[in-house]
Amino acid sequence: MLFPPASCPRLVVKVGSALIVDGDGGVRRPWLAGLVRDIAARVGAGQQVAVVSSGAIALGARRLGLAKGGRASLDDAQAAAATGQIALAGVWAGLLEAEGLVAAQMLVTLDDLEDRRRYLNASATLARLMALRAVPVVNENDSVATAEIRFGDNDRLAARVAQAAGARGVVLLSDVDGLYDRNPAAPGATHIARIQRIDAVAHMADTASASGMGSGGMVSKIAAARIATAAGIDLAISSGRVDRPLSGDHRHSLFAAEDREVSARKAWLGGGLTTKGAIHVDAGAAGALAKGGSLLAAGAVRVEGKFGRGDVVAVEGPFGIIARGLAEYDAADAAALVGRRSDEHAAILGYAPRTALVHRSHLVML
Ligand code: GLU
């Protein structure tokens, strides 16, 4: 596979549940062993590789005898994940060891990567592990993450992990070999090899996961592609329904990175999935932001939610969310300044004001 994600110095490979677990809930060992041989060859050639592995819930459900693949309720999914994860870790550790590699497990929740400090910790751990030639095997910490805060799919998790790992490429190994202009099973469906503008293809995605095992489907893959490409990372969707999926040139869809020079901080900000609140702005302010300006209080019309200074907030224009940024004030102080000119701020607040509600260096347009 010679396409850019596979040939970059640091790569994240995401493996979907249906590739790891067969229809009876058993591990697809021979296939995984082939993938691990590919990973070993890449590490041997100097590429640093991290794996994002699904499959905990599917594996655990079988062991606990749970219906609906362990996804009938959140409690079931969490119990299945806890049971399956320990088995999954054992499978990866054994297979990697057989190839002379050291496995390292990292379980992360959405919150871990949304909180700047914890994100930087995860980032440092990933970098250290890969520098030591260990292979991080990452999954969502499903047994503690709750419905509202969990990633819910490992596609977006893989894109966030790639950011945290400073990777330039992500390969999502899936049960499909890429994006089609309609349901791949429909007559006349055409494979799309290279995607430059995600907005032009977003409507083609189907929400359902083809295997019914994972939670992804093409929608989450496109969401992952948005996070990755905006952060300067190429992302490919490629089939895992072949032996040795990382060797040779296999059919895939490539989402090419928009701008390689996005700062790491802005990439983290733009790729986030949650916000603590929102600042609504008028059309004039929305235009100023699009030209690279800061969000000034005078252009704000309303503040929503409970956020503290330094929290991530959405910026909403008249037609929806236009940016994400770090708040310079907590929600109450920001609300007090809404619509007010800068020369009034000190008197309103009773302390020396900052220059903006969100400074342009902490703002990312979406
Ligand atoms: N983290 C889940 C698991 O290990 C999979 C999420 C997904 O389907 O992408 O089972």
mmCIF file of N, CA, C and O in Angstrom, residues 56-58 60-61 64 66-67 69-84 142-145 150:
data_model
loop_
_atom_site.group_PDB
_atom_site.id
_atom_site.type_symbol
_atom_site.label_atom_id
_atom_site.label_comp_id
_atom_site.label_asym_id
_atom_site.label_seq_id
_atom_site.Cartn_x
_atom_site.Cartn_y
_atom_site.Cartn_z
ATOM 1 N N ALA A 56 -13.702 -4.770 21.649
ATOM 2 C CA ALA A 56 -13.882 -5.169 23.048
ATOM 3 C C ALA A 56 -15.335 -5.562 23.321
ATOM 4 O O ALA A 56 -15.604 -6.604 23.935
ATOM 5 N N ILE A 57 -16.254 -4.740 22.852
ATOM 6 C CA ILE A 57 -17.665 -5.011 23.158
ATOM 7 C C ILE A 57 -18.109 -6.309 22.478
ATOM 8 O O ILE A 57 -18.730 -7.181 23.097
ATOM 9 N N ALA A 58 -17.741 -6.452 21.204
ATOM 10 C CA ALA A 58 -18.138 -7.663 20.472
ATOM 11 C C ALA A 58 -17.552 -8.920 21.116
ATOM 12 O O ALA A 58 -18.238 -9.942 21.259
ATOM 13 N N GLY A 60 -16.487 -9.285 24.317
ATOM 14 C CA GLY A 60 -17.009 -9.459 25.664
ATOM 15 C C GLY A 60 -18.446 -9.959 25.660
ATOM 16 O O GLY A 60 -18.850 -10.737 26.527
ATOM 17 N N ALA A 61 -19.215 -9.516 24.671
ATOM 18 C CA ALA A 61 -20.628 -9.915 24.612
ATOM 19 C C ALA A 61 -20.742 -11.422 24.495
ATOM 20 O O ALA A 61 -21.562 -12.058 25.154
ATOM 21 N N LEU A 64 -19.904 -13.112 27.822
ATOM 22 C CA LEU A 64 -20.916 -12.944 28.873
ATOM 23 C C LEU A 64 -22.287 -13.454 28.432
ATOM 24 O O LEU A 64 -23.255 -13.375 29.199
ATOM 25 N N LEU A 66 -24.268 -12.091 26.179
ATOM 26 C CA LEU A 66 -25.209 -10.972 26.077
ATOM 27 C C LEU A 66 -25.839 -10.891 24.686
ATOM 28 O O LEU A 66 -25.172 -11.145 23.681
ATOM 29 N N ALA A 67 -27.111 -10.497 24.667
ATOM 30 C CA ALA A 67 -27.837 -10.364 23.395
ATOM 31 C C ALA A 67 -27.376 -9.111 22.649
ATOM 32 O O ALA A 67 -26.710 -8.239 23.233
ATOM 33 N N GLY A 69 -25.144 -8.356 20.580
ATOM 34 C CA GLY A 69 -23.722 -8.036 20.532
ATOM 35 C C GLY A 69 -23.272 -7.180 21.692
ATOM 36 O O GLY A 69 -22.268 -6.467 21.606
ATOM 37 N N GLY A 70 -24.007 -7.227 22.795
ATOM 38 C CA GLY A 70 -23.625 -6.451 23.978
ATOM 39 C C GLY A 70 -24.071 -5.001 23.901
ATOM 40 O O GLY A 70 -23.725 -4.201 24.765
ATOM 41 N N ARG A 71 -24.851 -4.671 22.890
ATOM 42 C CA ARG A 71 -25.234 -3.262 22.740
ATOM 43 C C ARG A 71 -26.704 -2.996 23.067
ATOM 44 O O ARG A 71 -27.261 -1.980 22.666
ATOM 45 N N ALA A 72 -27.339 -3.927 23.819
ATOM 46 C CA ALA A 72 -28.757 -3.739 24.146
ATOM 47 C C ALA A 72 -28.940 -2.567 25.116
ATOM 48 O O ALA A 72 -29.954 -1.879 25.077
ATOM 49 N N SER A 73 -27.978 -2.338 25.991
ATOM 50 C CA SER A 73 -28.078 -1.209 26.930
ATOM 51 C C SER A 73 -26.664 -0.719 27.224
ATOM 52 O O SER A 73 -25.682 -1.420 26.941
ATOM 53 N N LEU A 74 -26.579 0.454 27.846
ATOM 54 C CA LEU A 74 -25.260 0.998 28.184
ATOM 55 C C LEU A 74 -24.555 0.090 29.200
ATOM 56 O O LEU A 74 -23.363 -0.188 29.076
ATOM 57 N N ASP A 75 -25.317 -0.423 30.177
ATOM 58 C CA ASP A 75 -24.708 -1.318 31.187
ATOM 59 C C ASP A 75 -24.116 -2.549 30.522
ATOM 60 O O ASP A 75 -23.024 -3.002 30.864
ATOM 61 N N ASP A 76 -24.888 -3.115 29.589
ATOM 62 C CA ASP A 76 -24.396 -4.299 28.868
ATOM 63 C C ASP A 76 -23.106 -3.964 28.122
ATOM 64 O O ASP A 76 -22.126 -4.699 28.176
ATOM 65 N N ALA A 77 -23.128 -2.847 27.415
ATOM 66 C CA ALA A 77 -21.958 -2.468 26.605
ATOM 67 C C ALA A 77 -20.742 -2.270 27.505
ATOM 68 O O ALA A 77 -19.621 -2.675 27.166
ATOM 69 N N GLN A 78 -20.976 -1.670 28.675
ATOM 70 C CA GLN A 78 -19.841 -1.408 29.569
ATOM 71 C C GLN A 78 -19.289 -2.695 30.167
ATOM 72 O O GLN A 78 -18.080 -2.877 30.268
ATOM 73 N N ALA A 79 -20.212 -3.613 30.516
ATOM 74 C CA ALA A 79 -19.767 -4.907 31.046
ATOM 75 C C ALA A 79 -19.052 -5.696 29.950
ATOM 76 O O ALA A 79 -17.996 -6.308 30.175
ATOM 77 N N ALA A 80 -19.612 -5.657 28.748
ATOM 78 C CA ALA A 80 -18.995 -6.376 27.625
ATOM 79 C C ALA A 80 -17.615 -5.802 27.326
ATOM 80 O O ALA A 80 -16.647 -6.534 27.098
ATOM 81 N N ALA A 81 -17.514 -4.475 27.365
ATOM 82 C CA ALA A 81 -16.229 -3.827 27.073
ATOM 83 C C ALA A 81 -15.173 -4.233 28.092
ATOM 84 O O ALA A 81 -14.029 -4.536 27.740
ATOM 85 N N ALA A 82 -15.574 -4.249 29.362
ATOM 86 C CA ALA A 82 -14.611 -4.591 30.424
ATOM 87 C C ALA A 82 -14.115 -6.017 30.246
ATOM 88 O O ALA A 82 -12.926 -6.312 30.417
ATOM 89 N N THR A 83 -15.037 -6.905 29.877
ATOM 90 C CA THR A 83 -14.679 -8.311 29.694
ATOM 91 C C THR A 83 -13.876 -8.507 28.414
ATOM 92 O O THR A 83 -12.890 -9.244 28.378
ATOM 93 N N GLY A 84 -14.316 -7.851 27.376
ATOM 94 C CA GLY A 84 -13.662 -8.041 26.082
ATOM 95 C C GLY A 84 -12.303 -7.375 26.005
ATOM 96 O O GLY A 84 -11.391 -7.864 25.344
ATOM 97 N N ASP A 142 -14.443 2.159 27.299
ATOM 98 C CA ASP A 142 -15.901 2.013 27.246
ATOM 99 C C ASP A 142 -16.528 1.631 28.579
ATOM 100 O O ASP A 142 -17.707 1.874 28.790
ATOM 101 N N SER A 143 -15.762 1.001 29.468
ATOM 102 C CA SER A 143 -16.398 0.542 30.705
ATOM 103 C C SER A 143 -16.647 1.677 31.685
ATOM 104 O O SER A 143 -17.401 1.516 32.635
ATOM 105 N N VAL A 144 -16.050 2.825 31.472
ATOM 106 C CA VAL A 144 -16.371 3.964 32.340
ATOM 107 C C VAL A 144 -17.003 5.139 31.585
ATOM 108 O O VAL A 144 -17.677 5.960 32.178
ATOM 109 N N ALA A 145 -16.778 5.207 30.280
ATOM 110 C CA ALA A 145 -17.345 6.329 29.535
ATOM 111 C C ALA A 145 -18.862 6.173 29.514
ATOM 112 O O ALA A 145 -19.372 5.075 29.378
ATOM 113 N N ARG A 150 -18.992 9.437 25.526
ATOM 114 C CA ARG A 150 -18.106 8.514 24.847
ATOM 115 C C ARG A 150 -17.971 8.867 23.358
ATOM 116 O O ARG A 150 -18.844 9.467 22.770
#
